[in-house]
Amino acid sequence: MPELPEVETTRLGLLPHVRGQRIERVTVRERRLRWPIPANFTDLLQGTTVSNIIRRGKYLLWDCERGSSAINHKHEGMDSGFMLSHLGMSGTLRVLSSATPVAKHDHVDIEFANKVLIRFNDPRRFGAMLWIAGRDMVHPLLDVLGPEPLSEAFTAQHLFKASRGRSVSIKEFIMNGHVVVGVGNIYAAESLFRAGIHPQRAAGKTSLLRYEKLVDAIRETLQDALRAGGTTLRNYVKTDGEQGYFQLDAAVYGRNGDACRICGTPIRLMVQGQRSTYFCPRCQH
DNA sequence: CGAGAGTCCTGAAGGC
DNA sequence: TGCCTTCAGGACTCTC
């Protein structure tokens, strides 16, 4: 269940192994992900050099450059572009060595000139691997995204203005990627608790002052998780991606019936927008 | 346009 | 022990 901190940690774990490396071979065993992997995906990627990996929300954008000399005739006419990957619910991208045996749900392999193997495993297949042609990173999935929560563009003013006239609950509002990216179910609940805001409060009737608290809370919550994720980076090559949420010490998530750490009131569970929400009925208004 | 439900998928967990 | 049902969850896509 990767959210922004997990995706960013994945990016940082991958980067030193693939940056500046040429893709020698791509193997697709299962194309049926969130959307089908394009038929020419293998040809598009092979022979390119990954110059960087950029994160946008929970998407990773692999900058794949193709030299103009067109040494490989098979790929003549093909251009540079970005490989877009998303981990979905259950996806992992691991750094392995070439000969690692294939396991269940190992859908895609990307092998580099330095013998590094990046392997995408995704049991639930909610993840994605797509291609964005050209140098401009223009894609319908990216064009609609809200600001990065850790950027200066993410402000209380932005949330306040975007929420006017909206009747959705504040929790569903901040989980909407068009409003702000990277805030999933767990971090939404944790952030609202930290800000003292009831998850059912109407987004459109939430004051600027509350949004100021919420912006701070989201930043702090994500940064705490990123810090915890940093500790898993050291042995990233060995990790199987199952380390979960960095042993995040959740204040409310998954703690239904347990005592609130602030006031002792039992944490409550409810369903909002087909998602479970945990909150403290006394601390959050 | 916004709100709300539906959809994809597998593995884990719960009931009997 | 084992089968069956339910649920979880990101985020697009559909319907109204």
mmCIF file of C-alpha atoms (C1' of nucleotides) in Angstrom:
data_model
loop_
_atom_site.group_PDB
_atom_site.id
_atom_site.type_symbol
_atom_site.label_atom_id
_atom_site.label_comp_id
_atom_site.label_asym_id
_atom_site.label_seq_id
_atom_site.Cartn_x
_atom_site.Cartn_y
_atom_site.Cartn_z
ATOM 1 C CA MET A 1 0.000 0.000 0.000
ATOM 2 C CA PRO A 2 2.531 2.548 -1.044
ATOM 3 C CA GLU A 3 1.788 6.184 -0.455
ATOM 4 C CA LEU A 4 3.999 9.138 -1.253
ATOM 5 C CA PRO A 5 6.765 8.362 1.268
ATOM 6 C CA GLU A 6 6.996 4.769 0.093
ATOM 7 C CA VAL A 7 7.123 5.843 -3.547
ATOM 8 C CA GLU A 8 9.792 8.428 -2.825
ATOM 9 C CA THR A 9 11.825 5.856 -0.916
ATOM 10 C CA THR A 10 11.516 3.496 -3.870
ATOM 11 C CA ARG A 11 12.748 6.243 -6.177
ATOM 12 C CA LEU A 12 15.756 6.975 -3.991
ATOM 13 C CA GLY A 13 16.504 3.274 -3.744
ATOM 14 C CA LEU A 14 16.408 2.752 -7.498
ATOM 15 C CA LEU A 15 18.231 5.846 -8.653
ATOM 16 C CA PRO A 16 21.857 4.978 -7.848
ATOM 17 C CA HIS A 17 21.476 1.627 -9.598
ATOM 18 C CA VAL A 18 19.937 2.824 -12.854
ATOM 19 C CA ARG A 19 21.020 6.411 -13.384
ATOM 20 C CA GLY A 20 23.083 6.720 -16.551
ATOM 21 C CA GLN A 21 22.566 3.040 -17.354
ATOM 22 C CA ARG A 22 21.443 1.686 -20.693
ATOM 23 C CA ILE A 23 18.452 -0.633 -20.842
ATOM 24 C CA GLU A 24 19.544 -3.844 -22.529
ATOM 25 C CA ARG A 25 16.444 -5.950 -22.238
ATOM 26 C CA VAL A 26 12.833 -5.667 -21.144
ATOM 27 C CA THR A 27 10.686 -8.709 -20.398
ATOM 28 C CA VAL A 28 6.930 -8.368 -20.011
ATOM 29 C CA ARG A 29 5.240 -11.475 -18.608
ATOM 30 C CA GLU A 30 1.866 -9.944 -17.833
ATOM 31 C CA ARG A 31 0.534 -6.872 -19.611
ATOM 32 C CA ARG A 32 -2.816 -6.700 -17.816
ATOM 33 C CA LEU A 33 -2.154 -4.098 -15.164
ATOM 34 C CA ARG A 34 -4.352 -1.080 -14.296
ATOM 35 C CA TRP A 35 -4.104 -0.387 -18.007
ATOM 36 C CA PRO A 36 -2.483 -2.756 -20.471
ATOM 37 C CA ILE A 37 1.232 -2.311 -20.909
ATOM 38 C CA PRO A 38 1.597 -0.959 -24.482
ATOM 39 C CA ALA A 39 2.392 -3.527 -27.163
ATOM 40 C CA ASN A 40 5.597 -1.749 -28.184
ATOM 41 C CA PHE A 41 6.738 -1.075 -24.612
ATOM 42 C CA THR A 42 9.752 -3.338 -24.927
ATOM 43 C CA ASP A 43 10.961 -1.738 -28.152
ATOM 44 C CA LEU A 44 10.399 1.741 -26.802
ATOM 45 C CA LEU A 45 12.528 1.126 -23.703
ATOM 46 C CA GLN A 46 15.308 -1.062 -25.044
ATOM 47 C CA GLY A 47 18.382 0.878 -26.034
ATOM 48 C CA THR A 48 17.487 3.965 -24.047
ATOM 49 C CA THR A 49 19.507 5.340 -21.177
ATOM 50 C CA VAL A 50 17.782 6.240 -17.919
ATOM 51 C CA SER A 51 19.100 9.674 -17.031
ATOM 52 C CA ASN A 52 16.844 10.275 -14.058
ATOM 53 C CA ILE A 53 13.730 9.179 -12.184
ATOM 54 C CA ILE A 54 11.274 11.896 -11.245
ATOM 55 C CA ARG A 55 8.388 11.486 -8.847
ATOM 56 C CA ARG A 56 5.036 13.180 -9.415
ATOM 57 C CA GLY A 57 2.505 12.210 -6.783
ATOM 58 C CA LYS A 58 2.700 8.436 -6.646
ATOM 59 C CA TYR A 59 3.886 8.164 -10.225
ATOM 60 C CA LEU A 60 7.523 7.586 -11.072
ATOM 61 C CA LEU A 61 8.717 8.998 -14.385
ATOM 62 C CA TRP A 62 11.793 7.346 -15.785
ATOM 63 C CA ASP A 63 13.576 9.721 -18.135
ATOM 64 C CA CYS A 64 14.615 7.469 -21.023
ATOM 65 C CA GLU A 65 16.946 9.106 -23.503
ATOM 66 C CA ARG A 66 17.810 7.704 -26.870
ATOM 67 C CA GLY A 67 20.949 8.884 -28.620
ATOM 68 C CA SER A 68 20.392 10.484 -32.015
ATOM 69 C CA SER A 69 23.115 8.389 -33.611
ATOM 70 C CA ALA A 70 20.614 5.516 -33.869
ATOM 71 C CA ILE A 71 23.164 2.747 -33.601
ATOM 72 C CA ASN A 72 20.493 0.132 -33.334
ATOM 73 C CA HIS A 73 18.534 0.010 -36.587
ATOM 74 C CA LYS A 74 15.734 -1.895 -34.974
ATOM 75 C CA HIS A 75 14.895 1.164 -32.941
ATOM 76 C CA GLU A 76 15.378 3.711 -35.672
ATOM 77 C CA GLY A 77 12.712 6.360 -35.660
ATOM 78 C CA MET A 78 11.979 5.749 -32.015
ATOM 79 C CA ASP A 79 12.326 8.655 -29.720
ATOM 80 C CA SER A 80 13.160 9.510 -26.174
ATOM 81 C CA GLY A 81 10.371 9.550 -23.631
ATOM 82 C CA PHE A 82 9.352 8.750 -20.104
ATOM 83 C CA MET A 83 8.408 5.409 -18.686
ATOM 84 C CA LEU A 84 5.609 5.996 -16.215
ATOM 85 C CA SER A 85 5.260 3.540 -13.365
ATOM 86 C CA HIS A 86 2.771 3.328 -10.522
ATOM 87 C CA LEU A 87 2.908 0.793 -7.704
ATOM 88 C CA GLY A 88 -0.856 0.694 -7.198
ATOM 89 C CA MET A 89 -1.833 -1.140 -4.051
ATOM 90 C CA SER A 90 0.567 -4.006 -3.932
ATOM 91 C CA GLY A 91 3.355 -3.225 -6.392
ATOM 92 C CA THR A 92 7.076 -3.307 -5.692
ATOM 93 C CA LEU A 93 10.113 -2.373 -7.770
ATOM 94 C CA ARG A 94 13.142 -4.262 -6.549
ATOM 95 C CA VAL A 95 16.814 -4.048 -7.389
ATOM 96 C CA LEU A 96 18.084 -7.535 -8.158
ATOM 97 C CA SER A 97 20.879 -9.203 -10.060
ATOM 98 C CA SER A 98 20.287 -10.672 -13.500
ATOM 99 C CA ALA A 99 19.890 -14.331 -12.627
ATOM 100 C CA THR A 100 17.288 -14.006 -9.872
ATOM 101 C CA PRO A 101 14.612 -16.694 -10.344
ATOM 102 C CA VAL A 102 11.181 -15.523 -11.418
ATOM 103 C CA ALA A 103 8.444 -15.699 -8.793
ATOM 104 C CA LYS A 104 4.698 -15.379 -8.866
ATOM 105 C CA HIS A 105 3.413 -11.958 -9.968
ATOM 106 C CA ASP A 106 6.799 -10.869 -11.341
ATOM 107 C CA HIS A 107 5.255 -9.050 -14.296
ATOM 108 C CA VAL A 108 8.069 -6.964 -15.761
ATOM 109 C CA ASP A 109 11.871 -7.133 -15.798
ATOM 110 C CA ILE A 110 14.132 -4.318 -16.895
ATOM 111 C CA GLU A 111 17.759 -5.338 -17.282
ATOM 112 C CA PHE A 112 20.541 -2.816 -17.569
ATOM 113 C CA ALA A 113 24.014 -2.822 -19.077
ATOM 114 C CA ASN A 114 25.502 -2.925 -15.568
ATOM 115 C CA LYS A 115 23.685 -6.253 -14.977
ATOM 116 C CA VAL A 116 21.224 -4.661 -12.597
ATOM 117 C CA LEU A 117 17.741 -6.082 -12.851
ATOM 118 C CA ILE A 118 14.725 -4.011 -11.876
ATOM 119 C CA ARG A 119 11.765 -6.277 -11.310
ATOM 120 C CA PHE A 120 8.149 -5.171 -11.003
ATOM 121 C CA ASN A 121 5.984 -7.470 -8.900
ATOM 122 C CA ASP A 122 2.315 -6.683 -8.310
ATOM 123 C CA PRO A 123 -0.123 -9.360 -7.065
ATOM 124 C CA ARG A 124 -3.232 -7.199 -7.380
ATOM 125 C CA ARG A 125 -2.235 -5.564 -10.657
ATOM 126 C CA PHE A 126 -3.511 -2.132 -9.683
ATOM 127 C CA GLY A 127 -0.162 -0.751 -10.724
ATOM 128 C CA ALA A 128 0.758 0.636 -14.128
ATOM 129 C CA MET A 129 3.560 0.849 -16.636
ATOM 130 C CA LEU A 130 3.048 3.196 -19.551
ATOM 131 C CA TRP A 131 5.056 5.218 -22.022
ATOM 132 C CA ILE A 132 4.974 8.973 -22.509
ATOM 133 C CA ALA A 133 6.548 9.919 -25.827
ATOM 134 C CA GLY A 134 8.675 13.028 -26.152
ATOM 135 C CA ARG A 135 10.451 15.341 -23.780
ATOM 136 C CA ASP A 136 7.534 17.290 -22.358
ATOM 137 C CA MET A 137 6.018 14.850 -19.826
ATOM 138 C CA VAL A 138 2.552 15.696 -21.069
ATOM 139 C CA HIS A 139 0.017 13.003 -20.221
ATOM 140 C CA PRO A 140 -3.670 13.009 -19.249
ATOM 141 C CA LEU A 141 -2.853 11.227 -15.979
ATOM 142 C CA LEU A 142 -0.362 13.910 -14.983
ATOM 143 C CA ASP A 143 -2.102 16.991 -16.337
ATOM 144 C CA VAL A 144 -4.923 16.851 -13.792
ATOM 145 C CA LEU A 145 -2.761 16.414 -10.693
ATOM 146 C CA GLY A 146 -2.791 18.874 -7.825
ATOM 147 C CA PRO A 147 0.338 20.309 -6.183
ATOM 148 C CA GLU A 148 2.999 18.276 -4.404
ATOM 149 C CA PRO A 149 2.298 18.356 -0.648
ATOM 150 C CA LEU A 150 5.925 19.098 0.166
ATOM 151 C CA SER A 151 6.213 21.938 -2.338
ATOM 152 C CA GLU A 152 5.567 25.634 -1.834
ATOM 153 C CA ALA A 153 2.539 25.409 -4.098
ATOM 154 C CA PHE A 154 0.728 23.446 -1.411
ATOM 155 C CA THR A 155 -0.788 26.124 0.795
ATOM 156 C CA ALA A 156 -3.797 26.657 3.018
ATOM 157 C CA GLN A 157 -4.987 29.237 0.526
ATOM 158 C CA HIS A 158 -4.935 26.636 -2.244
ATOM 159 C CA LEU A 159 -7.045 24.187 -0.229
ATOM 160 C CA PHE A 160 -9.379 26.921 0.930
ATOM 161 C CA LYS A 161 -10.075 28.210 -2.570
ATOM 162 C CA ALA A 162 -10.335 24.780 -4.159
ATOM 163 C CA SER A 163 -12.828 23.660 -1.530
ATOM 164 C CA ARG A 164 -15.342 26.501 -1.755
ATOM 165 C CA GLY A 165 -18.716 25.202 -2.844
ATOM 166 C CA ARG A 166 -17.691 21.586 -2.327
ATOM 167 C CA SER A 167 -19.865 19.399 -0.138
ATOM 168 C CA VAL A 168 -17.468 16.447 0.122
ATOM 169 C CA SER A 169 -15.953 15.612 3.459
ATOM 170 C CA ILE A 170 -12.532 17.046 4.159
ATOM 171 C CA LYS A 171 -11.016 13.583 4.267
ATOM 172 C CA GLU A 172 -12.218 12.647 0.797
ATOM 173 C CA PHE A 173 -11.203 16.101 -0.381
ATOM 174 C CA ILE A 174 -7.548 15.770 0.603
ATOM 175 C CA MET A 175 -7.423 12.240 -0.785
ATOM 176 C CA ASN A 176 -8.411 13.557 -4.208
ATOM 177 C CA GLY A 177 -5.303 13.711 -6.380
ATOM 178 C CA HIS A 178 -6.703 16.663 -8.281
ATOM 179 C CA VAL A 179 -6.585 18.666 -5.045
ATOM 180 C CA VAL A 180 -3.227 17.499 -3.697
ATOM 181 C CA VAL A 181 -1.238 14.421 -4.665
ATOM 182 C CA GLY A 182 0.163 11.666 -2.516
ATOM 183 C CA VAL A 183 -2.202 11.695 0.461
ATOM 184 C CA GLY A 184 -3.699 8.220 0.756
ATOM 185 C CA ASN A 185 -6.058 6.705 3.272
ATOM 186 C CA ILE A 186 -3.558 6.201 6.078
ATOM 187 C CA TYR A 187 -1.834 9.550 5.941
ATOM 188 C CA ALA A 188 -5.167 11.361 5.469
ATOM 189 C CA ALA A 189 -6.441 9.903 8.735
ATOM 190 C CA GLU A 190 -3.194 10.611 10.561
ATOM 191 C CA SER A 191 -2.990 14.178 9.253
ATOM 192 C CA LEU A 192 -6.564 15.011 10.236
ATOM 193 C CA PHE A 193 -5.928 13.685 13.717
ATOM 194 C CA ARG A 194 -2.787 15.749 14.019
ATOM 195 C CA ALA A 195 -4.699 18.837 12.886
ATOM 196 C CA GLY A 196 -7.640 18.124 15.216
ATOM 197 C CA ILE A 197 -10.120 18.114 12.343
ATOM 198 C CA HIS A 198 -13.077 15.739 12.169
ATOM 199 C CA PRO A 199 -12.882 13.698 8.942
ATOM 200 C CA GLN A 200 -16.556 14.296 8.169
ATOM 201 C CA ARG A 201 -16.321 18.076 8.254
ATOM 202 C CA ALA A 202 -17.504 19.566 4.953
ATOM 203 C CA ALA A 203 -14.504 20.696 2.914
ATOM 204 C CA GLY A 204 -16.374 23.749 1.658
ATOM 205 C CA LYS A 205 -17.195 24.914 5.174
ATOM 206 C CA THR A 206 -13.720 24.566 6.602
ATOM 207 C CA SER A 207 -11.971 27.787 7.609
ATOM 208 C CA LEU A 208 -8.650 29.049 6.345
ATOM 209 C CA LEU A 209 -7.242 28.694 9.865
ATOM 210 C CA ARG A 210 -8.114 24.990 9.911
ATOM 211 C CA TYR A 211 -6.562 24.533 6.498
ATOM 212 C CA GLU A 212 -3.392 26.135 7.800
ATOM 213 C CA LYS A 213 -3.242 23.527 10.547
ATOM 214 C CA LEU A 214 -4.035 20.795 8.060
ATOM 215 C CA VAL A 215 -1.295 21.800 5.615
ATOM 216 C CA ASP A 216 1.241 21.718 8.439
ATOM 217 C CA ALA A 217 -0.111 18.383 9.653
ATOM 218 C CA ILE A 218 0.087 16.770 6.201
ATOM 219 C CA ARG A 219 3.649 18.015 5.717
ATOM 220 C CA GLU A 220 4.736 16.779 9.123
ATOM 221 C CA THR A 221 3.057 13.406 8.729
ATOM 222 C CA LEU A 222 4.637 12.791 5.336
ATOM 223 C CA GLN A 223 8.016 14.009 6.474
ATOM 224 C CA ASP A 224 7.975 11.734 9.506
ATOM 225 C CA ALA A 225 7.254 8.804 7.228
ATOM 226 C CA LEU A 226 9.982 9.867 4.793
ATOM 227 C CA ARG A 227 12.455 10.000 7.642
ATOM 228 C CA ALA A 228 11.449 6.479 8.677
ATOM 229 C CA GLY A 229 11.738 5.384 5.046
ATOM 230 C CA GLY A 230 15.276 6.675 4.905
ATOM 231 C CA THR A 231 16.332 4.023 7.345
ATOM 232 C CA THR A 232 15.154 1.300 4.970
ATOM 233 C CA LEU A 233 17.242 2.745 2.133
ATOM 234 C CA ARG A 234 20.530 1.445 3.403
ATOM 235 C CA ASN A 235 19.656 -2.123 2.559
ATOM 236 C CA TYR A 236 17.303 -1.338 -0.289
ATOM 237 C CA VAL A 237 18.826 -3.932 -2.618
ATOM 238 C CA LYS A 238 18.003 -6.674 -0.172
ATOM 239 C CA THR A 239 14.534 -5.550 0.763
ATOM 240 C CA ASP A 240 11.648 -7.447 -0.658
ATOM 241 C CA GLY A 241 9.486 -4.374 -0.525
ATOM 242 C CA GLU A 242 7.352 -5.829 2.220
ATOM 243 C CA GLN A 243 8.606 -3.670 5.024
ATOM 244 C CA GLY A 244 5.224 -1.969 5.072
ATOM 245 C CA TYR A 245 4.734 1.510 6.327
ATOM 246 C CA PHE A 246 8.174 1.976 7.791
ATOM 247 C CA GLN A 247 6.800 0.850 11.133
ATOM 248 C CA LEU A 248 4.926 4.130 11.171
ATOM 249 C CA ASP A 249 3.591 4.710 14.642
ATOM 250 C CA ALA A 250 -0.017 5.387 13.715
ATOM 251 C CA ALA A 251 -1.985 7.576 16.098
ATOM 252 C CA VAL A 252 -5.395 6.505 14.790
ATOM 253 C CA TYR A 253 -5.104 4.283 11.716
ATOM 254 C CA GLY A 254 -5.940 0.667 12.507
ATOM 255 C CA ARG A 255 -6.539 1.497 16.176
ATOM 256 C CA ASN A 256 -10.320 1.055 16.365
ATOM 257 C CA GLY A 257 -11.347 0.764 20.019
ATOM 258 C CA ASP A 258 -7.872 1.566 21.357
ATOM 259 C CA ALA A 259 -7.359 4.558 23.597
ATOM 260 C CA CYS A 260 -6.516 7.896 21.963
ATOM 261 C CA ARG A 261 -2.944 8.775 22.886
ATOM 262 C CA ILE A 262 -4.011 12.321 23.737
ATOM 263 C CA CYS A 263 -7.264 11.950 25.669
ATOM 264 C CA GLY A 264 -7.827 8.226 26.178
ATOM 265 C CA THR A 265 -11.164 8.131 24.349
ATOM 266 C CA PRO A 266 -11.585 4.987 22.233
ATOM 267 C CA ILE A 267 -10.609 5.555 18.580
ATOM 268 C CA ARG A 268 -13.576 5.080 16.266
ATOM 269 C CA LEU A 269 -13.930 3.506 12.865
ATOM 270 C CA MET A 270 -16.365 4.575 10.167
ATOM 271 C CA VAL A 271 -16.677 4.304 6.412
ATOM 272 C CA GLN A 272 -16.339 7.301 4.124
ATOM 273 C CA GLY A 273 -16.446 6.994 0.374
ATOM 274 C CA GLN A 274 -16.014 3.216 0.608
ATOM 275 C CA ARG A 275 -12.888 3.714 2.725
ATOM 276 C CA SER A 276 -12.307 3.059 6.387
ATOM 277 C CA THR A 277 -11.633 6.140 8.460
ATOM 278 C CA TYR A 278 -10.208 6.144 11.962
ATOM 279 C CA PHE A 279 -10.546 9.158 14.241
ATOM 280 C CA CYS A 280 -10.792 10.346 17.814
ATOM 281 C CA PRO A 281 -14.323 11.631 18.462
ATOM 282 C CA ARG A 282 -13.068 13.888 21.232
ATOM 283 C CA CYS A 283 -9.903 15.401 19.763
ATOM 284 C CA GLN A 284 -11.233 15.977 16.249
ATOM 285 C CA HIS A 285 -13.941 18.538 15.444
ATOM 286 C "C1'" DC B 1 -19.281 20.637 -13.140
ATOM 287 C "C1'" DG B 2 -19.804 17.647 -8.771
ATOM 288 C "C1'" DA B 3 -21.332 13.583 -6.111
ATOM 289 C "C1'" DG B 4 -21.558 8.919 -5.518
ATOM 290 C "C1'" DA B 5 -21.140 4.300 -6.921
ATOM 291 C "C1'" DG B 6 -18.723 0.837 -9.634
ATOM 292 C "C1'" DT B 7 -14.584 -1.321 -11.156
ATOM 293 C "C1'" DC B 8 -10.201 -3.731 -11.450
ATOM 294 C "C1'" DC B 9 -7.431 -7.762 -8.462
ATOM 295 C "C1'" DT B 10 -5.444 -11.139 -5.009
ATOM 296 C "C1'" DG B 11 -4.365 -12.527 -0.452
ATOM 297 C "C1'" DA B 12 -5.549 -12.260 4.206
ATOM 298 C "C1'" DA B 13 -8.867 -12.812 7.640
ATOM 299 C "C1'" DG B 14 -13.175 -14.242 9.534
ATOM 300 C "C1'" DG B 15 -17.196 -17.449 9.957
ATOM 301 C "C1'" DC B 16 -18.936 -21.991 10.361
ATOM 302 C "C1'" DT C 1 -8.487 -28.512 8.462
ATOM 303 C "C1'" DG C 2 -10.860 -26.392 4.863
ATOM 304 C "C1'" DC C 3 -14.087 -24.108 2.176
ATOM 305 C "C1'" DC C 4 -16.743 -19.924 1.412
ATOM 306 C "C1'" DT C 5 -17.453 -15.051 2.018
ATOM 307 C "C1'" DT C 6 -15.906 -10.574 2.901
ATOM 308 C "C1'" DC C 7 -12.790 -7.011 2.806
ATOM 309 C "C1'" DA C 8 -8.958 -3.923 1.772
ATOM 310 C "C1'" DG C 9 -7.391 -0.190 -1.078
ATOM 311 C "C1'" DG C 10 -5.590 3.795 -5.549
ATOM 312 C "C1'" DA C 11 -7.704 6.087 -8.621
ATOM 313 C "C1'" DC C 12 -9.938 6.046 -12.909
ATOM 314 C "C1'" DT C 13 -14.604 5.685 -15.092
ATOM 315 C "C1'" DC C 14 -19.310 5.678 -15.335
ATOM 316 C "C1'" DT C 15 -24.055 7.494 -14.291
ATOM 317 C "C1'" DC C 16 -27.073 10.859 -12.732
#
